[in-house]
PDB file of C-alpha atoms and ligand atoms in Angstrom:
ATOM      1  CA  MET A   1      -8.095   7.947 -32.128  1.00 92.00           C
ATOM      2  CA  ARG A   2     -11.471   5.112 -29.799  1.00 97.00           C
ATOM      3  CA  ILE A   3     -10.194   4.243 -26.545  1.00 97.00           C
ATOM      4  CA  VAL A   4     -11.220   2.797 -23.916  1.00 98.00           C
ATOM      5  CA  LEU A   5      -9.652   3.091 -20.326  1.00 98.00           C
ATOM      6  CA  LEU A   6     -10.081  -0.324 -18.281  1.00 98.00           C
ATOM      7  CA  GLY A   7      -9.788   0.420 -14.093  1.00 97.00           C
ATOM      8  CA  ALA A   8     -10.971  -0.367 -10.690  1.00 97.00           C
ATOM      9  CA  PRO A   9     -12.557   2.392  -9.453  1.00 95.00           C
ATOM     10  CA  GLY A  10      -9.726   5.037  -8.242  1.00 93.00           C
ATOM     11  CA  SER A  11      -7.551   3.462 -10.462  1.00 95.00           C
ATOM     12  CA  GLY A  12      -6.998   7.750 -12.460  1.00 93.00           C
ATOM     13  CA  LYS A  13      -9.271   6.871 -15.196  1.00 95.00           C
ATOM     14  CA  GLY A  14     -10.759  10.283 -15.195  1.00 92.00           C
ATOM     15  CA  THR A  15      -7.029  12.130 -14.099  1.00 90.00           C
ATOM     16  CA  GLN A  16      -5.504  10.304 -17.236  1.00 94.00           C
ATOM     17  CA  SER A  17      -9.148  10.790 -19.630  1.00 94.00           C
ATOM     18  CA  GLN A  18      -8.837  14.435 -18.986  1.00 91.00           C
ATOM     19  CA  ARG A  19      -4.793  14.624 -19.181  1.00 92.00           C
ATOM     20  CA  LEU A  20      -5.689  13.377 -23.473  1.00 92.00           C
ATOM     21  CA  VAL A  21      -8.640  15.608 -23.810  1.00 92.00           C
ATOM     22  CA  GLU A  22      -6.432  18.561 -22.876  1.00 88.00           C
ATOM     23  CA  ARG A  23      -3.880  17.179 -25.664  1.00 86.00           C
ATOM     24  CA  VAL A  24      -5.852  15.139 -28.349  1.00 89.00           C
ATOM     25  CA  HIS A  25      -8.555  16.992 -28.113  1.00 90.00           C
ATOM     26  CA  ILE A  26     -10.893  14.720 -28.209  1.00 95.00           C
ATOM     27  CA  PRO A  27     -13.885  14.095 -25.855  1.00 96.00           C
ATOM     28  CA  GLN A  28     -13.652  12.135 -22.758  1.00 97.00           C
ATOM     29  CA  ILE A  29     -17.171   9.508 -22.272  1.00 97.00           C
ATOM     30  CA  SER A  30     -17.343   9.523 -18.669  1.00 97.00           C
ATOM     31  CA  THR A  31     -20.383   7.196 -17.835  1.00 97.00           C
ATOM     32  CA  GLY A  32     -19.636   8.392 -14.143  1.00 96.00           C
ATOM     33  CA  ASP A  33     -20.058  12.002 -14.652  1.00 93.00           C
ATOM     34  CA  LEU A  34     -22.983  11.434 -17.122  1.00 96.00           C
ATOM     35  CA  LEU A  35     -24.891   9.453 -14.632  1.00 97.00           C
ATOM     36  CA  ARG A  36     -24.110  12.370 -12.234  1.00 94.00           C
ATOM     37  CA  SER A  37     -25.059  15.708 -14.029  1.00 93.00           C
ATOM     38  CA  ALA A  38     -28.233  13.490 -14.300  1.00 96.00           C
ATOM     39  CA  VAL A  39     -28.863  12.672 -10.772  1.00 96.00           C
ATOM     40  CA  SER A  40     -28.445  16.505  -9.967  1.00 92.00           C
ATOM     41  CA  ARG A  41     -30.259  17.590 -12.335  1.00 96.00           C
ATOM     42  CA  GLY A  42     -33.243  15.242 -10.998  1.00 96.00           C
ATOM     43  CA  THR A  43     -33.930  13.845 -14.773  1.00 96.00           C
ATOM     44  CA  GLU A  44     -35.888  10.466 -14.665  1.00 96.00           C
ATOM     45  CA  LEU A  45     -32.664   8.468 -16.086  1.00 96.00           C
ATOM     46  CA  GLY A  46     -31.197  10.106 -12.842  1.00 96.00           C
ATOM     47  CA  ARG A  47     -34.296   9.030 -10.566  1.00 97.00           C
ATOM     48  CA  GLN A  48     -33.418   5.438 -11.545  1.00 96.00           C
ATOM     49  CA  ALA A  49     -29.955   5.468 -11.430  1.00 97.00           C
ATOM     50  CA  ARG A  50     -29.549   6.729  -8.097  1.00 96.00           C
ATOM     51  CA  GLU A  51     -30.076   4.385  -5.861  1.00 95.00           C
ATOM     52  CA  ALA A  52     -27.692   1.892  -7.678  1.00 96.00           C
ATOM     53  CA  MET A  53     -25.447   4.608  -7.827  1.00 96.00           C
ATOM     54  CA  GLU A  54     -25.759   5.478  -3.863  1.00 94.00           C
ATOM     55  CA  GLY A  55     -24.744   1.005  -3.376  1.00 94.00           C
ATOM     56  CA  GLY A  56     -21.896   0.991  -5.566  1.00 95.00           C
ATOM     57  CA  ARG A  57     -23.599  -1.395  -7.968  1.00 97.00           C
ATOM     58  CA  LEU A  58     -23.712  -0.828 -11.316  1.00 98.00           C
ATOM     59  CA  VAL A  59     -26.761   0.957 -13.240  1.00 98.00           C
ATOM     60  CA  ASP A  60     -29.076  -1.248 -15.213  1.00 97.00           C
ATOM     61  CA  ASP A  61     -26.769  -1.912 -18.930  1.00 98.00           C
ATOM     62  CA  SER A  62     -30.370  -0.430 -21.046  1.00 97.00           C
ATOM     63  CA  LEU A  63     -29.818   3.327 -19.316  1.00 97.00           C
ATOM     64  CA  VAL A  64     -26.203   3.432 -19.218  1.00 98.00           C
ATOM     65  CA  LEU A  65     -26.644   1.967 -23.038  1.00 97.00           C
ATOM     66  CA  GLY A  66     -28.848   4.438 -24.014  1.00 96.00           C
ATOM     67  CA  MET A  67     -27.133   7.232 -23.169  1.00 96.00           C
ATOM     68  CA  ILE A  68     -23.476   5.327 -24.727  1.00 97.00           C
ATOM     69  CA  ARG A  69     -25.673   5.762 -27.902  1.00 96.00           C
ATOM     70  CA  GLU A  70     -26.377   9.442 -27.892  1.00 95.00           C
ATOM     71  CA  ARG A  71     -23.009  10.792 -26.723  1.00 96.00           C
ATOM     72  CA  VAL A  72     -21.326   8.208 -28.891  1.00 95.00           C
ATOM     73  CA  ALA A  73     -23.754  10.546 -32.356  1.00 94.00           C
ATOM     74  CA  GLU A  74     -22.778  13.307 -31.161  1.00 95.00           C
ATOM     75  CA  PRO A  75     -20.657  15.839 -33.857  1.00 95.00           C
ATOM     76  CA  ASP A  76     -17.750  16.045 -31.319  1.00 95.00           C
ATOM     77  CA  THR A  77     -16.643  12.832 -31.360  1.00 96.00           C
ATOM     78  CA  ARG A  78     -15.655  11.904 -35.598  1.00 93.00           C
ATOM     79  CA  ARG A  79     -12.041  12.513 -34.740  1.00 93.00           C
ATOM     80  CA  GLY A  80     -12.546  10.276 -31.027  1.00 96.00           C
ATOM     81  CA  PHE A  81     -13.313   9.591 -27.611  1.00 97.00           C
ATOM     82  CA  ILE A  82     -12.090   8.371 -25.011  1.00 97.00           C
ATOM     83  CA  LEU A  83     -14.378   5.987 -22.654  1.00 98.00           C
ATOM     84  CA  ASP A  84     -13.418   5.953 -19.261  1.00 97.00           C
ATOM     85  CA  GLY A  85     -16.077   3.777 -16.939  1.00 97.00           C
ATOM     86  CA  PHE A  86     -17.790   2.073 -19.843  1.00 98.00           C
ATOM     87  CA  PRO A  87     -18.030  -0.642 -20.499  1.00 98.00           C
ATOM     88  CA  ARG A  88     -17.793  -2.496 -17.481  1.00 98.00           C
ATOM     89  CA  ASN A  89     -18.964  -5.926 -18.168  1.00 98.00           C
ATOM     90  CA  LEU A  90     -19.425  -8.213 -21.307  1.00 98.00           C
ATOM     91  CA  ALA A  91     -23.170  -7.188 -22.096  1.00 98.00           C
ATOM     92  CA  GLN A  92     -21.656  -4.047 -22.532  1.00 98.00           C
ATOM     93  CA  ALA A  93     -18.749  -4.647 -24.028  1.00 98.00           C
ATOM     94  CA  HIS A  94     -20.354  -6.673 -27.022  1.00 98.00           C
ATOM     95  CA  ALA A  95     -22.909  -3.529 -27.085  1.00 98.00           C
ATOM     96  CA  LEU A  96     -20.272  -1.166 -27.891  1.00 98.00           C
ATOM     97  CA  ASP A  97     -18.784  -3.358 -30.720  1.00 97.00           C
ATOM     98  CA  HIS A  98     -21.971  -3.587 -32.708  1.00 97.00           C
ATOM     99  CA  LEU A  99     -22.508  -0.204 -31.305  1.00 96.00           C
ATOM    100  CA  LEU A 100     -19.260   0.773 -33.468  1.00 96.00           C
ATOM    101  CA  GLU A 101     -19.663  -1.636 -36.474  1.00 95.00           C
ATOM    102  CA  ALA A 102     -22.438  -0.555 -37.076  1.00 94.00           C
ATOM    103  CA  ILE A 103     -20.823   2.853 -37.917  1.00 92.00           C
ATOM    104  CA  LYS A 104     -18.069   1.931 -38.609  1.00 94.00           C
ATOM    105  CA  ARG A 105     -16.303   3.788 -36.524  1.00 95.00           C
ATOM    106  CA  PRO A 106     -13.951   0.561 -34.443  1.00 96.00           C
ATOM    107  CA  LEU A 107     -12.099   1.008 -31.567  1.00 97.00           C
ATOM    108  CA  ASP A 108      -8.201   1.182 -31.560  1.00 97.00           C
ATOM    109  CA  ALA A 109      -7.120   0.084 -28.062  1.00 97.00           C
ATOM    110  CA  VAL A 110      -8.314  -0.065 -24.890  1.00 98.00           C
ATOM    111  CA  VAL A 111      -5.627   0.068 -22.000  1.00 98.00           C
ATOM    112  CA  GLN A 112      -6.167  -1.400 -18.360  1.00 98.00           C
ATOM    113  CA  LEU A 113      -4.768   0.461 -15.661  1.00 98.00           C
ATOM    114  CA  GLU A 114      -3.038  -1.538 -13.085  1.00 97.00           C
ATOM    115  CA  VAL A 115      -3.105  -0.270  -9.344  1.00 96.00           C
ATOM    116  CA  ASP A 116      -2.403  -2.493  -6.130  1.00 94.00           C
ATOM    117  CA  TYR A 117      -5.709  -3.213  -4.247  1.00 92.00           C
ATOM    118  CA  ARG A 118      -5.107  -0.358  -1.343  1.00 91.00           C
ATOM    119  CA  GLU A 119      -3.593   1.602  -3.816  1.00 92.00           C
ATOM    120  CA  LEU A 120      -6.880   2.756  -4.658  1.00 93.00           C
ATOM    121  CA  VAL A 121      -8.792   2.627  -1.480  1.00 91.00           C
ATOM    122  CA  ARG A 122      -6.037   5.066  -0.427  1.00 90.00           C
ATOM    123  CA  ARG A 123      -6.099   7.457  -3.481  1.00 91.00           C
ATOM    124  CA  ILE A 124     -10.021   6.749  -3.397  1.00 92.00           C
ATOM    125  CA  SER A 125     -10.357   8.724   0.298  1.00 90.00           C
ATOM    126  CA  GLY A 126      -8.387  11.615  -1.138  1.00 91.00           C
ATOM    127  CA  ARG A 127     -10.152  11.776  -4.199  1.00 91.00           C
ATOM    128  CA  ARG A 128     -11.998  15.243  -4.268  1.00 94.00           C
ATOM    129  CA  THR A 129     -13.525  17.055  -7.381  1.00 92.00           C
ATOM    130  CA  CYS A 130     -14.565  20.602  -8.138  1.00 95.00           C
ATOM    131  CA  ALA A 131     -18.208  22.123  -8.081  1.00 93.00           C
ATOM    132  CA  ASP A 132     -18.051  24.114 -11.130  1.00 94.00           C
ATOM    133  CA  CYS A 133     -15.719  22.812 -13.885  1.00 92.00           C
ATOM    134  CA  GLY A 134     -15.557  19.001 -12.699  1.00 87.00           C
ATOM    135  CA  ARG A 135     -12.402  18.958 -12.465  1.00 89.00           C
ATOM    136  CA  VAL A 136     -10.438  14.988 -10.312  1.00 87.00           C
ATOM    137  CA  PHE A 137      -8.295  16.264  -7.623  1.00 91.00           C
ATOM    138  CA  ASN A 138      -6.383  13.883  -4.768  1.00 89.00           C
ATOM    139  CA  LEU A 139      -5.424  15.638  -1.702  1.00 91.00           C
ATOM    140  CA  LEU A 140      -2.407  13.002  -1.787  1.00 86.00           C
ATOM    141  CA  THR A 141      -1.183  12.862  -4.211  1.00 81.00           C
ATOM    142  CA  SER A 142      -2.160  15.528  -7.103  1.00 84.00           C
ATOM    143  CA  PRO A 143      -3.598  18.386  -4.913  1.00 92.00           C
ATOM    144  CA  PRO A 144      -5.100  21.818  -6.191  1.00 93.00           C
ATOM    145  CA  GLY A 145      -2.650  24.551  -5.324  1.00 92.00           C
ATOM    146  CA  THR A 146      -2.804  27.241  -6.650  1.00 93.00           C
ATOM    147  CA  THR A 147      -4.834  26.384 -10.193  1.00 93.00           C
ATOM    148  CA  LEU A 148      -8.404  28.438  -9.890  1.00 96.00           C
ATOM    149  CA  CYS A 149     -11.218  27.388 -11.584  1.00 97.00           C
ATOM    150  CA  PRO A 150     -11.266  28.094 -15.498  1.00 96.00           C
ATOM    151  CA  LYS A 151     -15.195  28.249 -15.027  1.00 96.00           C
ATOM    152  CA  THR A 152     -15.181  30.863 -11.976  1.00 96.00           C
ATOM    153  CA  GLY A 153     -11.804  32.188 -11.582  1.00 96.00           C
ATOM    154  CA  HIS A 154     -11.334  31.579  -8.144  1.00 96.00           C
ATOM    155  CA  ALA A 155     -10.153  28.520  -6.240  1.00 96.00           C
ATOM    156  CA  HIS A 156     -11.857  25.386  -7.229  1.00 97.00           C
ATOM    157  CA  ARG A 157     -14.776  24.508  -4.637  1.00 96.00           C
ATOM    158  CA  LEU A 158     -13.677  21.208  -3.355  1.00 96.00           C
ATOM    159  CA  ILE A 159     -16.313  18.428  -3.302  1.00 94.00           C
ATOM    160  CA  GLN A 160     -16.264  13.961  -2.080  1.00 93.00           C
ATOM    161  CA  ARG A 161     -18.063  12.154  -4.399  1.00 88.00           C
ATOM    162  CA  PRO A 162     -21.369  10.127  -1.891  1.00 88.00           C
ATOM    163  CA  ASP A 163     -20.103   7.368  -3.178  1.00 90.00           C
ATOM    164  CA  ASP A 164     -16.671   7.552  -2.264  1.00 90.00           C
ATOM    165  CA  ASN A 165     -17.831   6.268   1.862  1.00 87.00           C
ATOM    166  CA  GLU A 166     -15.715   3.419   2.930  1.00 84.00           C
ATOM    167  CA  ALA A 167     -18.713   0.473   2.360  1.00 86.00           C
ATOM    168  CA  THR A 168     -19.142   2.094  -1.279  1.00 91.00           C
ATOM    169  CA  VAL A 169     -15.982   1.632  -2.493  1.00 92.00           C
ATOM    170  CA  ALA A 170     -15.719  -1.774  -0.878  1.00 92.00           C
ATOM    171  CA  GLU A 171     -19.071  -3.152  -3.054  1.00 94.00           C
ATOM    172  CA  ARG A 172     -17.254  -1.361  -6.224  1.00 94.00           C
ATOM    173  CA  LEU A 173     -14.384  -2.586  -5.943  1.00 95.00           C
ATOM    174  CA  ARG A 174     -15.939  -6.521  -5.452  1.00 96.00           C
ATOM    175  CA  VAL A 175     -18.072  -6.237  -8.644  1.00 97.00           C
ATOM    176  CA  TYR A 176     -15.051  -4.347  -9.708  1.00 97.00           C
ATOM    177  CA  ASP A 177     -13.802  -8.206  -9.913  1.00 96.00           C
ATOM    178  CA  GLU A 178     -16.738  -9.808 -10.645  1.00 98.00           C
ATOM    179  CA  LYS A 179     -18.573  -7.989 -13.597  1.00 98.00           C
ATOM    180  CA  THR A 180     -15.678  -6.186 -15.100  1.00 98.00           C
ATOM    181  CA  ARG A 181     -12.530  -7.582 -14.789  1.00 97.00           C
ATOM    182  CA  PRO A 182     -13.250 -10.063 -17.608  1.00 97.00           C
ATOM    183  CA  LEU A 183     -13.092  -7.065 -19.967  1.00 98.00           C
ATOM    184  CA  ILE A 184      -8.850  -7.611 -19.788  1.00 98.00           C
ATOM    185  CA  ASP A 185      -9.822 -11.070 -21.134  1.00 98.00           C
ATOM    186  CA  PHE A 186     -12.529 -10.110 -23.638  1.00 98.00           C
ATOM    187  CA  TYR A 187      -9.749  -7.674 -24.680  1.00 98.00           C
ATOM    188  CA  ARG A 188      -7.104  -9.113 -25.062  1.00 98.00           C
ATOM    189  CA  ALA A 189      -8.623 -12.405 -27.820  1.00 98.00           C
ATOM    190  CA  ARG A 190      -9.044  -9.321 -29.726  1.00 96.00           C
ATOM    191  CA  GLY A 191      -5.497  -7.897 -28.684  1.00 97.00           C
ATOM    192  CA  LEU A 192      -6.958  -4.387 -28.251  1.00 98.00           C
ATOM    193  CA  LEU A 193      -5.186  -4.275 -24.641  1.00 98.00           C
ATOM    194  CA  ARG A 194      -2.387  -2.406 -23.524  1.00 98.00           C
ATOM    195  CA  VAL A 195      -1.730  -2.919 -19.732  1.00 98.00           C
ATOM    196  CA  ILE A 196       0.128  -0.553 -17.420  1.00 98.00           C
ATOM    197  CA  ASP A 197       1.293   0.493 -14.646  1.00 97.00           C
ATOM    198  CA  ALA A 198      -1.020   3.367 -13.219  1.00 97.00           C
ATOM    199  CA  GLU A 199       1.228   3.103  -9.541  1.00 95.00           C
ATOM    200  CA  GLY A 200       2.911   6.218  -8.728  1.00 91.00           C
ATOM    201  CA  ASP A 201       3.641   9.824 -10.495  1.00 90.00           C
ATOM    202  CA  VAL A 202       0.659  11.576 -12.222  1.00 89.00           C
ATOM    203  CA  ASP A 203       3.136  12.047 -15.281  1.00 92.00           C
ATOM    204  CA  ALA A 204       5.281   9.032 -15.364  1.00 94.00           C
ATOM    205  CA  VAL A 205       1.528   7.400 -15.563  1.00 95.00           C
ATOM    206  CA  THR A 206       1.006   9.551 -18.812  1.00 95.00           C
ATOM    207  CA  ARG A 207       4.117   8.869 -20.519  1.00 94.00           C
ATOM    208  CA  ARG A 208       3.568   5.025 -19.481  1.00 96.00           C
ATOM    209  CA  LEU A 209      -0.429   5.498 -21.028  1.00 96.00           C
ATOM    210  CA  SER A 210       0.678   7.880 -23.875  1.00 94.00           C
ATOM    211  CA  LYS A 211       3.569   5.299 -24.713  1.00 94.00           C
ATOM    212  CA  VAL A 212       1.705   2.415 -25.242  1.00 96.00           C
ATOM    213  CA  LEU A 213      -1.234   4.563 -26.703  1.00 94.00           C
ATOM    214  CA  GLY A 214       1.729   6.142 -29.598  1.00 90.00           C
ATOM    215  CA  MET A 215       0.849   9.069 -29.280  1.00 81.00           C
ATOM    216  CA  PRO A 216       3.857  11.414 -30.336  1.00 65.00           C
ATOM    217  CA  ALA A 217       2.477  14.665 -28.985  1.00 50.00           C
ATOM    218  CA  LEU A 218       2.408  13.513 -25.450  1.00 51.00           C
ATOM    219  CA  ARG A 219       6.043  13.184 -25.179  1.00 47.00           C
ATOM    220  CA  ALA A 220       7.400  15.171 -23.856  1.00 46.00           C
ATOM    221  CA  PRO A 221       8.235  18.396 -25.875  1.00 43.00           C
ATOM    222  CA  VAL A 222      11.550  18.746 -27.902  1.00 44.00           C
ATOM    223  CA  ARG A 223      13.775  21.284 -26.183  1.00 44.00           C
ATOM    224  CA  LYS A 224      15.820  24.216 -27.840  1.00 45.00           C
ATOM    225  CA  LYS A 225      19.437  22.704 -27.890  1.00 46.00           C
ATOM    226  CA  PRO A 226      21.848  25.372 -25.540  1.00 46.00           C
ATOM    227  CA  ALA A 227      23.237  28.577 -27.033  1.00 47.00           C
ATOM    228  CA  ALA A 228      27.120  27.266 -25.794  1.00 46.00           C
ATOM    229  CA  ALA A 229      25.744  23.870 -28.665  1.00 45.00           C
ATOM    230  CA  ARG A 230      24.314  25.583 -31.140  1.00 48.00           C
ATOM    231  CA  LYS A 231      27.891  27.532 -30.890  1.00 50.00           C
ATOM    232  CA  VAL A 232      30.219  24.848 -31.274  1.00 46.00           C
ATOM    233  CA  LEU A 233      28.317  22.958 -33.762  1.00 46.00           C
ATOM    234  CA  LYS A 234      28.043  26.531 -36.917  1.00 49.00           C
ATOM    235  CA  LYS A 235      31.740  26.308 -36.548  1.00 49.00           C
ATOM    236  CA  THR A 236      31.775  22.418 -36.982  1.00 45.00           C
ATOM    237  CA  ALA A 237      28.953  22.920 -40.563  1.00 45.00           C
ATOM    238  CA  ALA A 238      31.690  26.067 -41.213  1.00 48.00           C
ATOM    239  CA  SER A 239      34.674  23.967 -41.061  1.00 45.00           C
ATOM    240  CA  ARG A 240      33.301  21.997 -43.538  1.00 44.00           C
ATOM    241  CA  LYS A 241      33.174  25.088 -46.031  1.00 42.00           C
ATOM    242  CA  VAL A 242      36.327  23.180 -48.197  1.00 41.00           C
ATOM    243  CA  ALA A 243      34.593  20.364 -48.370  1.00 40.00           C
ATOM    244  CA  PRO A 244      32.652  19.516 -51.430  1.00 40.00           C
ATOM    245  CA  LYS A 245      30.916  21.554 -53.298  1.00 39.00           C
ATOM    246  CA  ASN A 246      28.523  19.300 -54.029  1.00 42.00           C
ATOM    247  CA  THR A 247      25.877  21.122 -51.572  1.00 37.00           C
ATOM    248  CA  LEU A 248      23.576  17.951 -50.910  1.00 38.00           C
ATOM    249  CA  ARG A 249      26.110  16.204 -49.295  1.00 39.00           C
ATOM    250  CA  LYS A 250      27.631  19.346 -47.495  1.00 39.00           C
ATOM    251  CA  LYS A 251      23.515  19.263 -45.891  1.00 39.00           C
ATOM    252  CA  THR A 252      24.135  15.396 -45.338  1.00 40.00           C
ATOM    253  CA  ALA A 253      27.270  15.438 -43.281  1.00 40.00           C
ATOM    254  CA  ALA A 254      25.842  18.971 -41.523  1.00 40.00           C
ATOM    255  CA  ARG A 255      23.282  16.975 -40.286  1.00 41.00           C
ATOM    256  CA  THR A 256      24.672  14.530 -39.346  1.00 37.00           C
ATOM    257  CA  VAL A 257      26.787  16.325 -37.019  1.00 37.00           C
ATOM    258  CA  ARG A 258      24.111  18.420 -35.433  1.00 40.00           C
ATOM    259  CA  ARG A 259      22.561  14.438 -34.921  1.00 40.00           C
ATOM    260  CA  SER A 260      25.010  12.927 -32.961  1.00 38.00           C
ATOM    261  CA  ALA A 261      26.146  16.432 -31.123  1.00 39.00           C
ATOM    262  CA  PRO A 262      23.300  16.307 -28.142  1.00 40.00           C
ATOM    263  CA  ALA A 263      24.725  12.315 -27.575  1.00 38.00           C
ATOM    264  CA  LYS A 264      27.988  13.299 -26.437  1.00 37.00           C
ATOM    265  CA  ARG A 265      27.117  16.357 -24.681  1.00 38.00           C
ATOM    266  CA  ALA A 266      24.632  14.098 -22.714  1.00 38.00           C
ATOM    267  CA  SER A 267      27.259  11.117 -21.650  1.00 38.00           C
ATOM    268  CA  THR A 268      29.311  13.817 -20.510  1.00 36.00           C
ATOM    269  CA  ALA A 269      26.837  15.179 -18.717  1.00 36.00           C
ATOM    270  CA  THR A 270      25.970  11.716 -17.319  1.00 36.00           C
ATOM    271  CA  ARG A 271      29.647  11.033 -16.567  1.00 37.00           C
ATOM    272  CA  GLY A 272      29.932  14.471 -14.738  1.00 36.00           C
ATOM    273  CA  LYS A 273      27.064  13.747 -12.335  1.00 37.00           C
ATOM    274  CA  ARG A 274      28.398  10.060 -11.294  1.00 36.00           C
ATOM    275  CA  ARG A 275      31.504  11.566 -10.331  1.00 30.00           C
TER     276      ARG A 275
HETATM  277  P1  AMP B 301     -18.358   6.194 -11.990  1.00 53.66           P
HETATM  278  O1  AMP B 301     -17.575   7.881 -12.251  1.00 53.66           O
HETATM  279  O2  AMP B 301     -17.304   6.102 -13.026  1.00 53.66           O
HETATM  280  O3  AMP B 301     -17.203   5.450 -10.547  1.00 53.66           O
HETATM  281  O4  AMP B 301     -19.550   5.461 -12.116  1.00 53.66           O
HETATM  282  C1  AMP B 301     -19.715   5.674 -10.220  1.00 53.66           C
HETATM  283  C2  AMP B 301     -21.152   4.863 -10.743  1.00 53.66           C
HETATM  284  O5  AMP B 301     -21.847   5.143 -11.772  1.00 53.66           O
HETATM  285  C3  AMP B 301     -20.905   3.558 -10.740  1.00 53.66           C
HETATM  286  O6  AMP B 301     -20.460   2.187  -9.124  1.00 53.66           O
HETATM  287  C4  AMP B 301     -21.826   2.672 -11.659  1.00 53.66           C
HETATM  288  O7  AMP B 301     -23.200   2.833  -9.836  1.00 53.66           O
HETATM  289  C5  AMP B 301     -22.268   3.992 -11.954  1.00 53.66           C
HETATM  290  N1  AMP B 301     -21.867   3.924 -13.719  1.00 53.66           N
HETATM  291  C6  AMP B 301     -20.612   3.971 -14.010  1.00 53.66           C
HETATM  292  N2  AMP B 301     -21.020   3.870 -15.300  1.00 53.66           N
HETATM  293  C7  AMP B 301     -21.538   2.425 -15.580  1.00 53.66           C
HETATM  294  C8  AMP B 301     -21.420   1.264 -16.708  1.00 53.66           C
HETATM  295  N3  AMP B 301     -21.614   1.289 -17.476  1.00 53.66           N
HETATM  296  N4  AMP B 301     -22.701   0.331 -16.116  1.00 53.66           N
HETATM  297  C9  AMP B 301     -23.608   0.738 -15.302  1.00 53.66           C
HETATM  298  N5  AMP B 301     -23.223   1.419 -13.730  1.00 53.66           N
HETATM  299  C10 AMP B 301     -22.437   2.622 -14.053  1.00 53.66           C
END
């Protein structure tokens, strides 16, 4: 599955990408993360990207496209990938189209994460990243709690991104509106766009995302029936032993009972709650 997550800074692209990675085991390709890594390693690419990043502007298309071409060619992307933060303007979207067309692996879906402007600013101010494993947290909505860093085995070492300050955030949101928002129509015209409400509970957003992507692996795990219900089903099946000897019909009857029983239980439970 090849997916693009579209959305303004702070819309949760990184968080939701990481959740998809854990469940569907395809890599997240975040151009922001790749660029930040280049900056911190002091590479030539990092040196060229740094100024634009600090000012909240877009890094040169040629630099970003070179990075994407290399990353998409790596073997771990064979089963698919999640693009997070790329493309960010029409030129990048066209270039991505050509790149994927050439390797005959077109996009499957583009999901737009919708979040209100004020909520974006609130989220960005609470955003922190673990300096060791790179996991993204939010002090307001998804704090690390007692989870430990998988890299160090200790508590996460939380840092705030240098471009998450007030002035840069305003510029990044402006750039998003001007350059990235037009991609919504671009992908809608290609029949790839899905839009989800990305506000509220993080788990609820993940459920909405998995639903629009039609990913059964992301749905809630199937719960085992409670022991009491299993007993009733056993009894019902036993009482049918007098039924015709045709085993096929017997199996069908048992299956029908199994399917209808949980629905009955659910409606009884709901009635109980309402009272
Ligand atoms: P992000 O982590 O996605 O918010 O990106 C952080 C910064 O990296 C952005 O504000 C840009 O300066 C730069 N950047 C990330 N992705 C791109 C891209 N696709 N094109 C240009 N600049 C980018």
